[in-house]
XYZ file of C-alpha atoms in Angstrom:
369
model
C -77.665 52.143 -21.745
C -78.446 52.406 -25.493
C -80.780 48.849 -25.258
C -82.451 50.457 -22.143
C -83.182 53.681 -23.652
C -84.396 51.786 -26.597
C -86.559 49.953 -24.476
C -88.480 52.972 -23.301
C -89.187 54.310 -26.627
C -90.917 50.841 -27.391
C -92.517 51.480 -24.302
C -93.678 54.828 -25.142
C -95.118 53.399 -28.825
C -97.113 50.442 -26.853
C -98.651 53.345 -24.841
C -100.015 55.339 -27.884
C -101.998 52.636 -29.750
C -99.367 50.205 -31.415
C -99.877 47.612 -28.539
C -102.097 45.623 -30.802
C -98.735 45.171 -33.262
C -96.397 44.105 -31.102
C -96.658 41.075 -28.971
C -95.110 41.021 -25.943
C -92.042 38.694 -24.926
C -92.923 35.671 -22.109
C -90.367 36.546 -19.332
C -88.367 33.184 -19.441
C -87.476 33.873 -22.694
C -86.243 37.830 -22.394
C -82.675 38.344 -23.329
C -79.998 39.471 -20.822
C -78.538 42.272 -21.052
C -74.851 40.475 -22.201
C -76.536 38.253 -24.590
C -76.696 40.322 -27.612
C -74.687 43.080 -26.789
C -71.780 43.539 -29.001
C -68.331 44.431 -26.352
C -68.423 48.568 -25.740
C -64.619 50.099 -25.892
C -64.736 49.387 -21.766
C -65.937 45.891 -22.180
C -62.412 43.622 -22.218
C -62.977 40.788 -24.689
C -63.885 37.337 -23.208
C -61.246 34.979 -22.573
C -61.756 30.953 -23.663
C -62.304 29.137 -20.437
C -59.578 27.478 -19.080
C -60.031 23.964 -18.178
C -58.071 22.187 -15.294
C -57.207 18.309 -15.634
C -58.310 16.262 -12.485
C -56.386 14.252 -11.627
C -57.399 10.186 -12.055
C -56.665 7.250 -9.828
C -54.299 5.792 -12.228
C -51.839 8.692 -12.275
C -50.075 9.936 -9.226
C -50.673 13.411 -8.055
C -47.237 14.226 -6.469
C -44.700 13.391 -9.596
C -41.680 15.394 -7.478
C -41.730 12.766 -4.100
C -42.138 10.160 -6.670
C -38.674 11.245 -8.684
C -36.296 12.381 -5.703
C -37.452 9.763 -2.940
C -35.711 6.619 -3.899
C -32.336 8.890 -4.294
C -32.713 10.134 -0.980
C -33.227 7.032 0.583
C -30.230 5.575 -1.241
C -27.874 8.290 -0.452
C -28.968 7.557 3.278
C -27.691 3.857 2.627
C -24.591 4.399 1.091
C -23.400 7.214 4.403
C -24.247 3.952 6.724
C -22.094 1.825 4.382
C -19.440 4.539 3.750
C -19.201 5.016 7.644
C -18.913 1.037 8.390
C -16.148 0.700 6.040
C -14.726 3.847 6.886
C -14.576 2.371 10.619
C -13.229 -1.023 9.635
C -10.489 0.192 7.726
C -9.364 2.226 10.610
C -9.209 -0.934 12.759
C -7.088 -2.364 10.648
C -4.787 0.596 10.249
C -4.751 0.282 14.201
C -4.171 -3.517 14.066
C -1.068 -2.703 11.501
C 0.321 0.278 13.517
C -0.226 -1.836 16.667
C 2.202 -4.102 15.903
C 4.788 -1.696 16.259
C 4.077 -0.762 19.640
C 4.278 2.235 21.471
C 1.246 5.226 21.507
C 3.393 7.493 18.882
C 4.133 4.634 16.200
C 3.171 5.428 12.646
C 3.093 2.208 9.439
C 6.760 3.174 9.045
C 7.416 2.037 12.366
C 6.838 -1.453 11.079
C 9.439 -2.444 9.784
C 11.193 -6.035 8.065
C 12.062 -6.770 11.769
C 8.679 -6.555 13.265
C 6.467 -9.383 13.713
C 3.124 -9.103 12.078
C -0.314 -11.152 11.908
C -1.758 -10.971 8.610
C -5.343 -11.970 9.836
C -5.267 -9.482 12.286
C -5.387 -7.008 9.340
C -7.298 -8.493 6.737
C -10.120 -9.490 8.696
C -11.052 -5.711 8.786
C -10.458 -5.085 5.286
C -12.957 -7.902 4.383
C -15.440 -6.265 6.710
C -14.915 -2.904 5.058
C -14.650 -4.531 1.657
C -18.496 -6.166 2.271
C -19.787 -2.893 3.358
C -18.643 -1.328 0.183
C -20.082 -4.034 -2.153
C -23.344 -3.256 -0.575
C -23.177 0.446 -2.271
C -26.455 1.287 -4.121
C -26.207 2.124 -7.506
C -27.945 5.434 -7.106
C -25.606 6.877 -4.544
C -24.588 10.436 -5.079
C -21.691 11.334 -6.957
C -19.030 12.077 -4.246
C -20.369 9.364 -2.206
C -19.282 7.216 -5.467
C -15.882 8.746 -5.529
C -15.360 8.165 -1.775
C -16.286 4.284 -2.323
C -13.808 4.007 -5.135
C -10.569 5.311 -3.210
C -11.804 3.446 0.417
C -11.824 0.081 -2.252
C -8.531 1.152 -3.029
C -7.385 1.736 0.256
C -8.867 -1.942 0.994
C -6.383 -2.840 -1.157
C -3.802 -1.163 0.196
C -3.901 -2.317 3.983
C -4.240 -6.107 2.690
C -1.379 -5.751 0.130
C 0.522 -4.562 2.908
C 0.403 -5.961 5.503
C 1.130 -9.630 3.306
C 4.340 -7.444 2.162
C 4.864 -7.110 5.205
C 5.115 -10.369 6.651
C 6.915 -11.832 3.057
C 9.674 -9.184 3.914
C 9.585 -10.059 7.722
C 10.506 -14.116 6.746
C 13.401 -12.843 4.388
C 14.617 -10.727 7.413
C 14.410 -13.664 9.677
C 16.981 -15.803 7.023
C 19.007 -12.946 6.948
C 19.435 -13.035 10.753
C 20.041 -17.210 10.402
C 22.727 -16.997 7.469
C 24.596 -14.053 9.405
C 24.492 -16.258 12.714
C 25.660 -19.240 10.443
C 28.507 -17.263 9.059
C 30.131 -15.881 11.902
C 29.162 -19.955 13.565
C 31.535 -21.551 11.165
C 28.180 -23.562 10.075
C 27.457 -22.830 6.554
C 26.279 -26.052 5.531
C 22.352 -24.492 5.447
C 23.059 -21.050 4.529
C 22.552 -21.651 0.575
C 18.799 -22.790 1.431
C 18.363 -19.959 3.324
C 19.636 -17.643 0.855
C 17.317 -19.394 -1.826
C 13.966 -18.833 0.582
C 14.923 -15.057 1.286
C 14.707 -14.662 -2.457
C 11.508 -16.289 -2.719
C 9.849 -14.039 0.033
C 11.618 -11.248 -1.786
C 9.191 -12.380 -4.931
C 5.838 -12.732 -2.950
C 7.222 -8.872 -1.185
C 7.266 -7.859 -4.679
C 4.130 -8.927 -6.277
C 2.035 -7.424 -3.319
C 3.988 -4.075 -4.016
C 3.252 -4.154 -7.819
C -0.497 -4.662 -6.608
C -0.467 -2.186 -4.361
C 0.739 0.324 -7.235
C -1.507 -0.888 -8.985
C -4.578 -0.704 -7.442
C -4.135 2.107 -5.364
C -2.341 5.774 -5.000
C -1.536 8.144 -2.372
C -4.307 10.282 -3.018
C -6.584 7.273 -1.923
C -5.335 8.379 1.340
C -7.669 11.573 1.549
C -10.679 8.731 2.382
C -9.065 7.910 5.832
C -8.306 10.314 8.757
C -6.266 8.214 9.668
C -3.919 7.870 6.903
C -2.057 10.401 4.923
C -0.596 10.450 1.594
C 2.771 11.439 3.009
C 2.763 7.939 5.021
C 1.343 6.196 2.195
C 4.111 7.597 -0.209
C 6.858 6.623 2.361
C 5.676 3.461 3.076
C 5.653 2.327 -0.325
C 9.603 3.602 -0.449
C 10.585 1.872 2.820
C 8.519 -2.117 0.655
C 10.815 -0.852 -2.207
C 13.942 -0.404 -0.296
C 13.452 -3.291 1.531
C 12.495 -5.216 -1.549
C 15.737 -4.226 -3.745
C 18.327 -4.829 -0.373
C 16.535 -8.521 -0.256
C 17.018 -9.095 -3.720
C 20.747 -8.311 -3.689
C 21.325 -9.984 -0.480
C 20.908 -13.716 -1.913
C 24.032 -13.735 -4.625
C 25.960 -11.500 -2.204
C 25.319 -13.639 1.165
C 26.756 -16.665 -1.470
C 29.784 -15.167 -1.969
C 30.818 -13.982 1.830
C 30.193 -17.724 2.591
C 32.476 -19.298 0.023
C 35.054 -16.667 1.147
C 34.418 -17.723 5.204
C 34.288 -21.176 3.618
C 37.882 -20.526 2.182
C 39.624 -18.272 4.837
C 37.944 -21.733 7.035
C 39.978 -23.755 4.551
C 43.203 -21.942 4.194
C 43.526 -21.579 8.100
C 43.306 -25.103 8.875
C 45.718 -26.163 6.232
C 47.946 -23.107 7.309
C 48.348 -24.541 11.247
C 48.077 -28.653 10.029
C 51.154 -27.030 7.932
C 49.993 -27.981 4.537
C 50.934 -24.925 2.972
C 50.327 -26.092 -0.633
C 46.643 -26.069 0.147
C 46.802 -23.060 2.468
C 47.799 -20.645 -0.327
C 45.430 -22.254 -2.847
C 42.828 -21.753 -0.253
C 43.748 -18.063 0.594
C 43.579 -16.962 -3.207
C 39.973 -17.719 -3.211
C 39.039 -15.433 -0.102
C 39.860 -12.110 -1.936
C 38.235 -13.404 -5.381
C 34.677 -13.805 -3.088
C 34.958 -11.429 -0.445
C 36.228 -8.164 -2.693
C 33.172 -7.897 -4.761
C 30.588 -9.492 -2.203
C 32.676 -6.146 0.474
C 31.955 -4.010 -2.462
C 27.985 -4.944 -2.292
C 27.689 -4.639 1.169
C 29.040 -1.261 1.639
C 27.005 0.456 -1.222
C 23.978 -1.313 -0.520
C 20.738 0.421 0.866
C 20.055 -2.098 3.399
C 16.691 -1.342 5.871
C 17.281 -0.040 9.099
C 17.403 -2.815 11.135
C 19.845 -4.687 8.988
C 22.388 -1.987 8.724
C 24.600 -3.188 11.799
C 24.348 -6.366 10.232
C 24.915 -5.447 6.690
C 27.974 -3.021 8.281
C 29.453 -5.799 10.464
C 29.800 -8.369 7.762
C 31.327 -5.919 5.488
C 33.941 -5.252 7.887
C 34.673 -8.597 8.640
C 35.229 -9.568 4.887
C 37.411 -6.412 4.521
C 39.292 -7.911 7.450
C 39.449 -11.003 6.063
C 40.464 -9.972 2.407
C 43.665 -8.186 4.428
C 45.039 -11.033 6.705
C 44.325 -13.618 3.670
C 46.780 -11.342 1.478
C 49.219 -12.291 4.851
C 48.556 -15.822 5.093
C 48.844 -16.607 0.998
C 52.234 -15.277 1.711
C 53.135 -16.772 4.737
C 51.780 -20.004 3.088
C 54.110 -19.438 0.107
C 57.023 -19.265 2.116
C 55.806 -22.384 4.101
C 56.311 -24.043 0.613
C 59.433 -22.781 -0.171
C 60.570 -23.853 3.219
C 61.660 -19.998 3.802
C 60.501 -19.897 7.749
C 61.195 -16.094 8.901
C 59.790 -15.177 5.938
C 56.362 -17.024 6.698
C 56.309 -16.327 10.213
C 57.131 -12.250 9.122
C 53.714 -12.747 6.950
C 51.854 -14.271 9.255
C 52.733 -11.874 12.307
C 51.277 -9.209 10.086
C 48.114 -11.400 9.668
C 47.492 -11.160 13.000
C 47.824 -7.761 13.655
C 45.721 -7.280 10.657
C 43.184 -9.504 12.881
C 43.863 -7.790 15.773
C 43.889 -4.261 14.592
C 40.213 -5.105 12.863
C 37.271 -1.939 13.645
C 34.760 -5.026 14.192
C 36.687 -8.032 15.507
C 36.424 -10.460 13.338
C 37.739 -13.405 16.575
C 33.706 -14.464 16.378
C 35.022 -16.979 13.780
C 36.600 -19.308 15.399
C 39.284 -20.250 12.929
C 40.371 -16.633 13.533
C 40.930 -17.461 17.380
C 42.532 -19.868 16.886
C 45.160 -17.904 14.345
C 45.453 -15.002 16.914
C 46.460 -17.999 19.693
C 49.478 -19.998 17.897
């Protein structure tokens, strides 16, 4: 307002004469109005322009798909490969369970007695164990954790199952030597005593691996395991693992005390009482401590009527031998109501037994003269 008002007063001076003074201003080159004015208090002070960077063609315009894409596509990768082993490791858990038989069985129903196929199990596991080598790098974080404990459960199902069938060929030795025993053919049993306690080493290395390598939280990663049954598996390898290595010395000494009761009887009716009572002697020396074993030992279920029988039978034994060493004594003193006083009582001991012990045939043939 002031530069218009200004404006007209020049005007008014051109009018009254002074035109001549004052030359007048070509209209390209006449100011605007914001040229030279200086900013009025209303007038908010210029701001410096702002200046936007284009973008060129060797920079990418998007920089947040760039970051978060490869991630994404990785996490996507390592689902697919957590789901295939995830799958496979369920198979095998059905292979191992299968074994047992019947549509409620659980891993403890596989037991030293049950017949297993170690392929039939590990095949799976290697499946499962390929998918999880495949795992990106970039995975997420509990995608990562998940991998780690299904490796361990990997582990775990091929550790045991090979425990498995280690502990199922020291069962099947057990069965031969007690067959052998109660046969009156020992001649083999020391072999078999000496491979139970091998399979009882290869039963115990895959437990110290699977202890190793794995835990019962691991179990979280499969629906189909718990860590309950994980836990109590583990106790039912250990159990079966400390019974089998006990079993080996034990199953020694009940045979040399079978061997000698064998022995003593045979002498005892040929009448050669000398060797009779020598013979008898020895039965209590072997059978007491291996008796003692026996009975306090934590045997798996499927060898307790076993474990129970034999340790009857040596207590049996152990009695009428106390009987015959007598009777066999007064055989050598020539003293013969005596010996046949002892050796009624022997009998009866025989006869009187919880778990007849007339299997062995020497001890039919006592109860008969």
């Amino acid at each position: 307002m002031r530069r218009r008002t200004l404006l007209a007063t020049v005007g008014a001076g051109l009018a009254a004469g002074c035109s001549e003074s004052i030359p007048l201003l070509d209209p390209e080159e006449t100011p605007s109005e914001t040229d030279d004015a200086p900013p009025g208090p209303d007038t908010p002070p210029e701001s410096p322009p702002t200046t936007t960077d284009e973008p060129t063609d060797s920079e990418p315009t998007d920089t947040t798909e760039q970051t978060t894409e490869e991630p994404t596509r990785a996490e996507r990768e390592a689902a697919q490969l957590l789901a295939r082993a995830r799958t496979k490791l369920g198979e095998a858990h059905a292979s191992y369970v299968g074994f047992a038989g019947g549509e409620r069985a659980t891993l403890l129903d596989v037991t030293v007695a049950t017949e297993v196929n170690v392929a039939a199990v590990t095949n799976h596991v290697g499946a499962a164990q390929d998918a999880l080598a495949d795992m990106p790098r970039r995975a997420g974080g509990d995608q990562i954790t998940a991998a780690r404990r299904l490796r361990r459960l990997a582990a775990f199902y091929r550790e045991a199952v090979r425990c498995q069938n280690a502990l199922g060929d020291a069962y099947g030795e057990f069965e031969f030597v007690v067959g052998r025993l109660f046969a009156d053919q020992t001649g083999l049993v020391s072999d078999s005593t000496a491979t139970i306690r091998e399979n009882r080493e290869t039963a115990a290395g895959h437990l110290d691996t699977i202890e190793d390598e794995s835990t019962a939280e691991d179990a979280a990663a499969l629906d189909a395991l718990d860590s309950g049954t994980y836990t109590a598996k583990v106790g039912q390898f250990r159990r079966a693992i400390s019974a089998f290595g006990t079993l080996p010395a034990t199953l020694g000494r009940v045979k040399r005390g079978f061997d000698a009761f064998r022995r003593g009887g045979d002498a005892y009716l040929d009448e050669q009482y000398f060797e009779a009572r020598r013979a008898f002697e020895t039965v209590g020396t072997e059978l007491d401590p291996a008796s003692d074993t026996l009975s306090s030992l934590d045997a798996p279920a499927p060898m307790t009527d076993a474990v129970d029988d034999l340790t009857a039978v040596s207590n049996t034994l152990v009695t009428a031998a106390v009987d015959l060493e007598l009777a066999a004594d007064a055989g050598t003193r020539g003293s013969r109501g005596d010996r046949q006083t002892a050796f009624a009582d022997a009998q009866a001991h025989l006869e009187d037994a919880t778990v007849a012990p007339d299997r062995l045939e020497i001890v039919r043939r006592l109860l008969r003269r």
